[in-house]
XYZ file of C-alpha atoms in Angstrom:
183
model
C -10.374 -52.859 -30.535
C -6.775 -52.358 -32.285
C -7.772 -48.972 -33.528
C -9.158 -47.911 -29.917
C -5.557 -49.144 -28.351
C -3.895 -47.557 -30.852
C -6.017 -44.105 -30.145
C -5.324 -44.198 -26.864
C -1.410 -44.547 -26.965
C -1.199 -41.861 -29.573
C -2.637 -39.561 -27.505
C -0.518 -40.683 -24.205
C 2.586 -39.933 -26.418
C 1.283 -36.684 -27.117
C 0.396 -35.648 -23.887
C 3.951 -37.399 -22.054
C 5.603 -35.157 -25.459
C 3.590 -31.757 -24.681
C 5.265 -32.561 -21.185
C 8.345 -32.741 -21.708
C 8.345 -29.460 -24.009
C 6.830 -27.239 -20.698
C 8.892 -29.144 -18.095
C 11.583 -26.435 -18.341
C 9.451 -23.589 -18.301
C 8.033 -24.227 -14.328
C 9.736 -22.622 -11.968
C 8.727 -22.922 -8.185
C 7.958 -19.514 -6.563
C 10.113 -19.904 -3.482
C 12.873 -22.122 -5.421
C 16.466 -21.302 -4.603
C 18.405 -19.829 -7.325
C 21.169 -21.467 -8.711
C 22.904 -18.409 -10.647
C 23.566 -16.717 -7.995
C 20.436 -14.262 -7.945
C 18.534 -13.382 -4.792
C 15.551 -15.890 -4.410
C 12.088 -14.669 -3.471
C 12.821 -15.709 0.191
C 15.806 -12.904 0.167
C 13.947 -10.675 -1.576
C 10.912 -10.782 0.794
C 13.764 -10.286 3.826
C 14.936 -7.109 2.378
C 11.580 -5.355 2.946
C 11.251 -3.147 5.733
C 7.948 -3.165 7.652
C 8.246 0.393 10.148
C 5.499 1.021 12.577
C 2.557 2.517 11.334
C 1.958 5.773 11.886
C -1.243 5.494 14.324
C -1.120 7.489 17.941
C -0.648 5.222 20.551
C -2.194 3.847 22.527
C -5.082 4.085 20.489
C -7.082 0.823 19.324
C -6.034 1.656 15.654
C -2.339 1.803 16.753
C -2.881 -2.003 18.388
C -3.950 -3.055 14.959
C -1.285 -1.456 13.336
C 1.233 -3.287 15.282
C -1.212 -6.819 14.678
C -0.545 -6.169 10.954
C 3.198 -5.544 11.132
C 3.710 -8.260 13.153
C 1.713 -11.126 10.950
C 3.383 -9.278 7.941
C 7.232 -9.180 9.556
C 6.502 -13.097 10.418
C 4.982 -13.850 7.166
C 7.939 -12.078 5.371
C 10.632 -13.626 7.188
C 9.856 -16.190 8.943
C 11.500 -17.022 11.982
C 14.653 -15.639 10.863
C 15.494 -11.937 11.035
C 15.388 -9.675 8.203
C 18.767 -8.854 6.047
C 19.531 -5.491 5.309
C 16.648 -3.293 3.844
C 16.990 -2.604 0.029
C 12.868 -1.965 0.178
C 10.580 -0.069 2.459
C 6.720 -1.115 3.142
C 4.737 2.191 4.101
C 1.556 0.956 4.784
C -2.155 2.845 5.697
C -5.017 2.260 7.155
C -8.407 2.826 8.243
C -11.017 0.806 9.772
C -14.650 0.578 9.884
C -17.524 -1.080 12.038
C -20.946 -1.693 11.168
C -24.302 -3.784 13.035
C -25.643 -6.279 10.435
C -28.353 -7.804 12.384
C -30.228 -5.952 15.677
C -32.291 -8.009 18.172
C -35.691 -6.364 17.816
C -36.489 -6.698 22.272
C -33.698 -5.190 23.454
C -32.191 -3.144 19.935
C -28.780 -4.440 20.791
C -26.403 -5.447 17.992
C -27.060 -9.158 17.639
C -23.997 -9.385 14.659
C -21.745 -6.985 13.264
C -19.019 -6.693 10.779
C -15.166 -5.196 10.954
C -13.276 -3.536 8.230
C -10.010 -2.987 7.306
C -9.225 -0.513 4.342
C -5.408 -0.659 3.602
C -3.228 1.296 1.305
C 0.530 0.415 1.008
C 3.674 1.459 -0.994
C 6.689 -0.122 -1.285
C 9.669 2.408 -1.782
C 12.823 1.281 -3.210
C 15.272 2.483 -0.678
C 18.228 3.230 -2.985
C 16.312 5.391 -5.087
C 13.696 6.202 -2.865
C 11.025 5.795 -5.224
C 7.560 3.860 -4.982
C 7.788 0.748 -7.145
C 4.946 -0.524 -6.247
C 1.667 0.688 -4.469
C -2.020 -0.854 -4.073
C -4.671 -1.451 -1.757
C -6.408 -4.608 -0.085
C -9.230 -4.905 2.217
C -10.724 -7.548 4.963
C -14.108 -7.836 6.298
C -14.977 -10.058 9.011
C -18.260 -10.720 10.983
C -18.544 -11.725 14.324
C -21.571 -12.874 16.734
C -21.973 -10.698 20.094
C -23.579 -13.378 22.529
C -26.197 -11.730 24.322
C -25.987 -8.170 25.997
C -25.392 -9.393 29.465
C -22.136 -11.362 28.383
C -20.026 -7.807 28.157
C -16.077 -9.505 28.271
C -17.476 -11.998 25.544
C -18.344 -9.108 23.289
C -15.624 -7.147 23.879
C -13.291 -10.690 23.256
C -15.448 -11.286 19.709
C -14.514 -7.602 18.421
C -10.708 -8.085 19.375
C -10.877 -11.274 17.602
C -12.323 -9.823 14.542
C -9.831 -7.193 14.565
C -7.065 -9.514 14.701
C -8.740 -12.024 11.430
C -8.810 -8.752 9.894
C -5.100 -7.652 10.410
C -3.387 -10.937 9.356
C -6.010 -11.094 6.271
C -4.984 -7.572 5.478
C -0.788 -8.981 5.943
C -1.784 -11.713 3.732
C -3.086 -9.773 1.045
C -0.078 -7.854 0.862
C 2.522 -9.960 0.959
C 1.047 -12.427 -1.654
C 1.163 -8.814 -3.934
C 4.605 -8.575 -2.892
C 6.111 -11.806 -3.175
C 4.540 -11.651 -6.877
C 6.113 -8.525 -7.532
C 9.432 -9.519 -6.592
C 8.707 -12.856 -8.441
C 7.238 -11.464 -11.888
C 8.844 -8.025 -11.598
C 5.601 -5.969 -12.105
């Protein structure tokens, strides 16, 4: 029973000794800095997000403006943005596809949205890309009978819109990693 005890608090002193080792290696992603450097928050504020290029009026330039505006709110937050040391060019296509058909009438029953994005992120003093990649977001979405027209048409919009703020999600996790890690 002595020996067990003993086990036990050996390893407890280890553990509360491996602890305090790492303790000062954790840093909190959005911490403030102390130093003096820019924190992730300021960093994410210096990014420019311009409109894509999509011609309006089109339903690909209403998208466009979905994902700039769930990325611009997701990079700074209810404050404005400071003054631009980085610019987010950012790409796009989309895609649309029936997954299940109703065999009576052949009408779409369930289909599936896509969006394919490619972005860059250009330095704005140098004007060089430091960083570029690609994300994508599929969502599905029921269609409620063929009779029920608006509720289709309301299903597809909100698919599109799921899709845009996964695709602004996607992205600015890369980002705020980048401007965290560097790379």
């Amino acid at each position: 029973m002595w020996l067990a005890r003993t086990r036990i608090a050996a390893r407890l002193l280890a553990v509360a000794a491996f602890a305090a080792l790492t303790a000062g290696c954790f840093q909190p992603m959005y911490a403030e800095h102390t130093d003096g450097t820019p924190d992730l928050r300021e960093r994410l504020m210096g990014v420019e997000v311009p409109p894509v290029d999509k011609p309006n009026g089109s339903p690909e330039a209403r998208i466009g403006v979905e994902i700039r505006n769930a990325l611009a709110f997701k990079l700074y937050g209810n404050a404005t943005g400071m003054p631009p040391t980085h610019r987010l060019v950012l790409k796009f296509t989309t895609t649309r596809s029936s997954v299940l058909v109703d065999p009576n009438t052949a009408l779409p029953t369930s289909e599936n949205f896509g969006i394919d994005a490619q972005y860059s992120l250009i330095e704005i003093a140098t004007n060089k890309s430091v960083l570029t990649g690609s994300t994508f977001a599929r969502v599905s979405y029921d269609i409620p009978g063929s009779y029920q027209r608006f509720a289709r048409s309301r299903a597809f919009r909100d698919a599109e819109d799921r899709a845009a703020h996964e695709i602004a999600d996607n992205i600015q996790t890369r980002l705020a990693a980048f401007f965290f890690a560097g790379t």
